[in-house]
Amino acid sequence: MSSQVTLEKITNLCKRRGLIFQSSELYGGFNGFWDYGPYGTAMRRAVEATWWDYMVEQRENVVGQDSTIICHPQVWKASGHVDQFADIMVDNKDSKKRYRIDNLLEQQSEEVLAKVAELMGSETDIGKLEAAFETKLQEGENIDSVLLDAKVIDPSTDKVGDWTPPRQFNLMMQTYVGPVFSEENKAYLRAETCQPIFVNFQTICNSTRQKLPFGIAQTGKAFRNEINPRNFTFRSREFNQMEMEFFCHSDDSMDWYNFWRDQRLAFYSDVLKFKPESMRTHDHDKLAHYAKAAMDIEFEFPFGWGELEGIHHRGTWDLSQHAEFSGQKQEYFDQARNEKYIPTVVETSVGLDRLMLALLCEAYDEDEAETAKDGKEVEGRVVMRFPAIIAPVQVAILPLSKKLAEGARELHAKLKPFFRSEYDEAQSIGKRYRRQDEIGTPFCLTFDFDSLEDNCVTVRERDSMSQERVAIDKLANYLMDKIRG
RNA sequence: GCGAGUGUAGCUCAAUGGUAGAGCAUCACCUUGCCAAGGUGAAUGUUGUGAGUUCGAGUCUCAUCACUCGCUCCA
């Protein structure tokens, strides 16, 4: 990441050049939702295709699937999302602090706790108290003043807080399936793409003749009612995930965990060309009870380090849960081991929109370029140094003069099937180079008067601004090599 | 959700309660033959939205929406 980059510059550039902008801007915007414009869409599709190629198409032991956004509601009860994504929160109007009710109660004295329990008609056990709050909130009972009456202390001030009524925050988005909006028709938009992979595990096993160990990958939308969407697209309410669940024997699971960690790190450094100093890994201190290991791959955004990808050892948790809730066994018979077992899962889970934001931040640069402007020798330019494989436009075809439009358009037609390309003849050549720099086009092809004679064009390279003369009939191979390299 | 701040052309910003402007960008034409050159012209706004105060509101008041920062939250 260049030191000059700020989120403001990225946001402005994205809007100005049609990469990413706010959803429903016509109506004043909609918090937590973002639209991708022509260049943004081209790039996001390219990033997704690159991931898919790397994780699925280049491997024999990973297959793909594409499940629905709305699944059977039991899926999310089994996964724990319906319960764990719903927290009861209160604010202290004095100290402006917000607490999860279970965290707050944990920090109270026994007397206060007993008083709360008495008012709630519950035992003093935190879990039971929380459940009591949940029940009463759902039943619409008035418990607005319970915390005030019990004189609950704010741990940050050690004084009795001026508590707002407890409110339930549910991070799962809900909808209704069927024309009647009733409780039994309630369904959820998926909060992550991986659960339908677990649900489909047996079917895919049977239909693809895959033997363990193997993985199932999926990309797609996920939805969360984030309390506070922030930092451009970093935390949104609708976002894209790219996930792969790898099923294996528990004996080998740590080897596979390490394998996938290394593969994923190589993806960032070798394929997407992130600088080593832009990335770091972070091992989780607190592990879920079923997990043997978990880590995040983080990127340094202008607002600080943020998670791009999680790599998690999930044990047999998900399959066991679905076995329990569905009543269907989720076992695999391993012919080689002559053993029947519930597979252990290693997950790699990327936030595609976060990755896009990271690529934008990593690529952003300002440097100096020569200029023909009066009284100046150099002038600043904004240049997005995207890796060529994911650049929104890979090749721009620019006639030196409008008189050369015919030949340049012919060349464009020739290259269009192989590269994301653009033709531009408006204004001076220098201006067009700068325009392409700003959207990160790695190669500009200049068709000049000599091209008519020698069948060559000038290839101008984005980062160095150096130029090379290349024969038109060798161009496709020449560019292909550069883009893959 | 709380607190503070911000919201004027596509972008960056001006405008004392009294005629809404500039630069850049965009488009057309001329010019130009390899790094935002120059010229001529054009288009662009219910000043985020909705109320209120006022003879008169971009400016003052209230509400609302969005964004930024902090708190909070974060599978």
Coordinates of N, CA, C and O (backbone and C1' of nucleotides) in Angstrom, one line a residue, chain A residues 12 15 22 31 81 84 91 96 98 100 228 230 235 370-371 373 403 428 430-431 433-435 448-449 458 460 465 467, chain B residues 1-3 10-13 25-27 29 32-38 65-75:
Chain A
N12 N -13.4 8.2 -3.8 CA -13.6 9.2 -4.9 C -13.3 8.6 -6.2 O -14.0 8.8 -7.2
K15 N -15.9 6.2 -7.4 CA -17.1 6.8 -7.9 C -16.9 7.5 -9.2 O -17.7 7.4 -10.2
Q22 N -22.3 4.0 -4.1 CA -23.4 3.6 -3.2 C -24.6 3.1 -4.0 O -25.0 3.6 -5.0
N31 N -27.7 2.5 3.5 CA -26.5 2.2 4.3 C -26.1 0.7 4.3 O -26.9 -0.2 4.6
H81 N -26.6 -20.2 13.7 CA -26.7 -18.7 13.4 C -28.0 -18.1 14.0 O -27.9 -17.0 14.4
Q84 N -27.0 -17.7 17.7 CA -25.8 -16.9 18.1 C -25.7 -15.6 17.4 O -24.9 -14.8 17.8
D91 N -27.7 0.2 26.0 CA -26.7 1.3 26.1 C -26.9 2.0 27.4 O -28.0 2.1 27.9
K96 N -22.4 6.5 27.3 CA -22.4 6.3 25.9 C -21.8 4.9 25.5 O -21.4 4.7 24.4
R98 N -22.0 0.8 25.0 CA -23.0 -0.3 24.7 C -22.5 -1.6 25.2 O -21.3 -1.9 25.0
R100 N -23.3 -6.0 25.5 CA -24.1 -7.2 25.3 C -24.6 -7.6 26.7 O -23.8 -7.5 27.7
N228 N -23.4 -1.7 12.3 CA -22.9 -0.4 11.9 C -21.9 -0.6 10.7 O -20.7 -0.8 10.9
R230 N -19.3 0.0 8.0 CA -18.3 1.1 8.0 C -17.2 0.8 7.0 O -17.1 -0.3 6.4
R235 N -17.2 -3.4 5.6 CA -18.3 -4.1 6.3 C -19.7 -3.7 5.6 O -20.1 -2.6 5.9
E370 N 6.3 12.8 -17.2 CA 6.7 14.0 -17.9 C 5.4 14.6 -18.5 O 4.4 14.0 -18.7
T371 N 5.5 15.9 -18.8 CA 4.3 16.6 -19.3 C 4.7 17.6 -20.4 O 5.8 18.1 -20.4
K373 N 2.8 20.3 -20.7 CA 2.2 21.6 -20.2 C 3.3 22.7 -20.1 O 4.4 22.4 -19.7
K403 N -7.3 10.2 -37.6 CA -7.2 9.7 -39.0 C -6.9 8.2 -39.1 O -7.0 7.6 -40.1
S428 N -5.9 14.2 -26.6 CA -4.5 13.9 -26.9 C -4.1 12.5 -26.4 O -4.7 12.0 -25.5
G430 N -1.5 11.8 -24.6 CA -1.1 11.9 -23.2 C -2.2 11.8 -22.3 O -2.2 11.1 -21.2
K431 N -3.3 12.5 -22.6 CA -4.5 12.4 -21.8 C -5.1 11.0 -21.7 O -5.5 10.6 -20.7
Y433 N -3.4 8.2 -22.1 CA -2.6 7.4 -21.2 C -2.9 7.6 -19.8 O -3.0 6.6 -19.0
R434 N -3.1 8.8 -19.4 CA -3.4 9.1 -18.0 C -4.8 8.5 -17.6 O -4.9 8.0 -16.5
R435 N -5.7 8.6 -18.5 CA -7.0 8.0 -18.2 C -6.9 6.5 -17.9 O -7.5 6.0 -17.0
D448 N 0.1 4.1 -34.8 CA 0.5 5.4 -35.4 C 0.6 5.3 -36.9 O 0.2 4.3 -37.5
F449 N 1.2 6.3 -37.6 CA 1.2 6.4 -39.0 C 2.2 5.3 -39.6 O 1.9 4.7 -40.6
T458 N 3.1 0.5 -31.0 CA 3.9 0.8 -29.8 C 3.1 0.3 -28.5 O 2.0 0.6 -28.4
R460 N 2.9 0.5 -24.7 CA 3.3 1.4 -23.6 C 2.9 0.8 -22.3 O 1.7 0.4 -22.1
M465 N 6.1 3.3 -17.9 CA 5.8 4.2 -19.0 C 6.8 4.0 -20.2 O 6.9 4.8 -21.1
Q467 N 8.3 2.2 -23.7 CA 7.6 1.8 -24.9 C 8.4 0.8 -25.7 O 9.6 0.8 -25.7
Chain B
rG1 P -31.5 2.7 14.5 O5' -30.5 3.0 15.7 C5' -31.1 2.9 16.9 C4' -30.1 2.9 18.0 C3' -29.4 4.2 18.1 O3' -30.1 5.2 18.8 C1' -27.9 2.4 18.4
rC2 P -29.8 6.8 18.5 O5' -28.6 7.0 19.5 C5' -28.8 6.9 20.9 C4' -27.5 7.2 21.6 C3' -26.8 8.5 21.1 O3' -27.4 9.7 21.8 C1' -25.2 6.7 21.2
rG3 P -27.4 11.0 21.0 O5' -25.9 11.5 21.0 C5' -25.2 11.8 22.3 C4' -23.8 12.1 22.1 C3' -23.5 13.1 21.0 O3' -23.7 14.5 21.4 C1' -22.0 11.3 20.8
rG10 P -23.9 16.5 -10.8 O5' -22.6 15.5 -10.7 C5' -22.8 14.1 -10.6 C4' -21.5 13.5 -10.8 C3' -20.4 14.0 -9.9 O3' -20.3 13.2 -8.8 C1' -19.7 14.1 -12.2
rC11 P -20.0 13.9 -7.4 O5' -18.4 14.2 -7.4 C5' -17.5 13.2 -7.4 C4' -16.1 13.7 -7.6 C3' -15.8 14.8 -6.5 O3' -15.3 14.2 -5.3 C1' -15.2 15.6 -8.7
rU12 P -15.5 15.1 -4.0 O5' -14.5 16.3 -4.1 C5' -13.1 16.1 -4.1 C4' -12.4 17.4 -4.2 C3' -12.9 18.5 -3.2 O3' -12.3 18.3 -1.9 C1' -12.7 19.4 -5.4
rC13 P -13.0 18.9 -0.7 O5' -13.0 20.5 -1.1 C5' -13.9 21.4 -0.5 C4' -13.7 22.7 -1.3 C3' -14.6 23.8 -0.9 O3' -14.0 24.5 0.2 C1' -14.6 23.6 -3.3
rA25 P -9.3 18.7 -17.2 O5' -10.5 17.8 -16.9 C5' -10.3 16.5 -16.3 C4' -11.6 15.8 -16.1 C3' -12.5 15.6 -17.3 O3' -12.1 14.4 -18.0 C1' -13.8 16.5 -15.5
rU26 P -12.4 14.4 -19.6 O5' -14.0 14.5 -19.7 C5' -14.8 13.4 -19.3 C4' -16.2 13.7 -19.6 C3' -16.5 14.0 -21.0 O3' -16.7 12.9 -21.8 C1' -17.6 15.6 -19.6
rC27 P -16.0 12.8 -23.2 O5' -17.0 13.6 -24.1 C5' -18.4 13.2 -24.3 C4' -19.2 14.2 -24.9 C3' -18.6 14.8 -26.2 O3' -18.8 14.0 -27.3 C1' -19.4 16.6 -24.9
rC29 P -16.9 16.3 -33.4 O5' -16.4 17.7 -33.9 C5' -17.0 18.5 -34.8 C4' -16.5 19.9 -34.8 C3' -15.0 20.0 -35.1 O3' -14.7 19.9 -36.5 C1' -15.6 21.4 -33.3
rU32 P -2.4 20.9 -36.8 O5' -1.9 20.2 -35.5 C5' -1.0 20.8 -34.6 C4' -0.8 20.0 -33.4 C3' -0.2 18.6 -33.6 O3' 1.2 18.6 -33.8 C1' -2.0 18.5 -32.1
rG33 P 1.8 17.7 -34.9 O5' 1.9 16.3 -34.2 C5' 2.5 16.1 -32.9 C4' 2.5 14.7 -32.6 C3' 3.7 14.0 -33.3 O3' 4.0 12.8 -32.5 C1' 1.7 13.2 -34.1
rC34 P 5.0 12.8 -31.3 O5' 4.3 11.9 -30.2 C5' 3.3 12.5 -29.4 C4' 3.4 11.7 -28.1 C3' 4.8 11.5 -27.6 O3' 4.8 11.6 -26.1 C1' 3.8 9.4 -28.0
rC35 P 5.4 12.9 -25.4 O5' 4.4 13.0 -24.2 C5' 3.0 13.4 -24.4 C4' 2.2 13.0 -23.2 C3' 2.8 13.4 -21.9 O3' 1.8 13.7 -21.0 C1' 2.7 11.1 -21.9
rA36 P 1.2 15.2 -20.8 O5' -0.3 14.8 -20.3 C5' -1.3 14.3 -21.1 C4' -2.6 15.0 -20.7 C3' -2.4 16.5 -20.4 O3' -3.6 17.1 -20.9 C1' -3.3 15.4 -18.6
rA37 P -3.6 17.9 -22.2 O5' -2.1 18.6 -22.4 C5' -1.7 19.7 -21.5 C4' -1.0 20.7 -22.4 C3' -1.9 21.9 -22.9 O3' -2.2 22.8 -21.9 C1' -0.5 21.1 -24.6
rG38 P -3.6 23.4 -21.7 O5' -3.7 24.3 -23.1 C5' -2.8 25.4 -23.3 C4' -3.0 26.0 -24.7 C3' -4.5 26.4 -24.9 O3' -4.7 27.7 -24.4 C1' -3.7 25.2 -26.8
rC65 P -33.8 8.2 9.4 O5' -33.0 8.4 8.0 C5' -33.6 7.9 6.8 C4' -32.8 8.3 5.7 C3' -31.3 7.9 5.7 O3' -31.1 6.6 5.4 C1' -31.5 10.2 5.0
rA66 P -29.8 5.8 6.0 O5' -28.5 6.6 5.3 C5' -28.3 6.3 4.0 C4' -27.2 7.2 3.5 C3' -25.9 7.2 4.2 O3' -25.1 6.0 3.8 C1' -26.4 9.4 3.9
rC67 P -24.0 5.4 4.8 O5' -22.8 6.4 4.8 C5' -22.1 6.6 3.6 C4' -21.2 7.8 3.7 C3' -20.2 7.7 4.9 O3' -19.0 7.0 4.5 C1' -21.3 9.8 4.9
rU68 P -18.2 6.3 5.7 O5' -17.5 7.5 6.4 C5' -16.4 8.2 5.8 C4' -15.9 9.2 6.7 C3' -15.5 8.7 8.1 O3' -14.2 8.1 8.1 C1' -16.8 10.7 8.4
rC69 P -13.9 6.9 9.1 O5' -13.7 7.6 10.5 C5' -12.7 8.6 10.7 C4' -12.8 9.2 12.0 C3' -13.1 8.3 13.2 O3' -11.9 7.7 13.7 C1' -14.6 10.1 13.3
rG70 P -11.9 6.3 14.4 O5' -12.6 6.5 15.8 C5' -12.0 7.3 16.8 C4' -12.9 7.6 17.9 C3' -13.5 6.3 18.6 O3' -12.7 5.6 19.4 C1' -15.1 8.0 18.3
rC71 P -12.8 4.0 19.6 O5' -14.2 3.9 20.3 C5' -14.3 4.3 21.7 C4' -15.8 4.2 22.2 C3' -16.4 2.8 22.1 O3' -16.0 2.0 23.2 C1' -17.9 4.4 21.3
rU72 P -15.7 0.5 22.9 O5' -17.0 -0.1 22.4 C5' -18.2 -0.2 23.3 C4' -19.4 -0.6 22.5 C3' -19.3 -1.9 21.8 O3' -19.5 -3.0 22.6 C1' -20.2 -0.3 20.3
rC73 P -18.7 -4.4 22.4 O5' -19.3 -4.9 21.0 C5' -20.6 -5.3 20.9 C4' -21.0 -5.6 19.5 C3' -20.1 -6.6 18.8 O3' -20.5 -7.9 19.0 C1' -20.4 -4.7 17.4
rC74 P -19.4 -9.1 19.2 O5' -18.9 -9.3 17.7 C5' -19.8 -9.6 16.7 C4' -19.1 -9.5 15.4 C3' -17.9 -10.3 15.2 O3' -18.1 -11.7 14.9 C1' -17.5 -8.1 14.4
rA75 P -17.3 -12.8 15.7 O5' -17.2 -13.9 14.5 C5' -16.0 -13.9 13.7 C4' -16.2 -14.9 12.6 C3' -17.2 -14.5 11.5 O3' -16.6 -14.9 10.3 C1' -17.9 -16.5 12.5

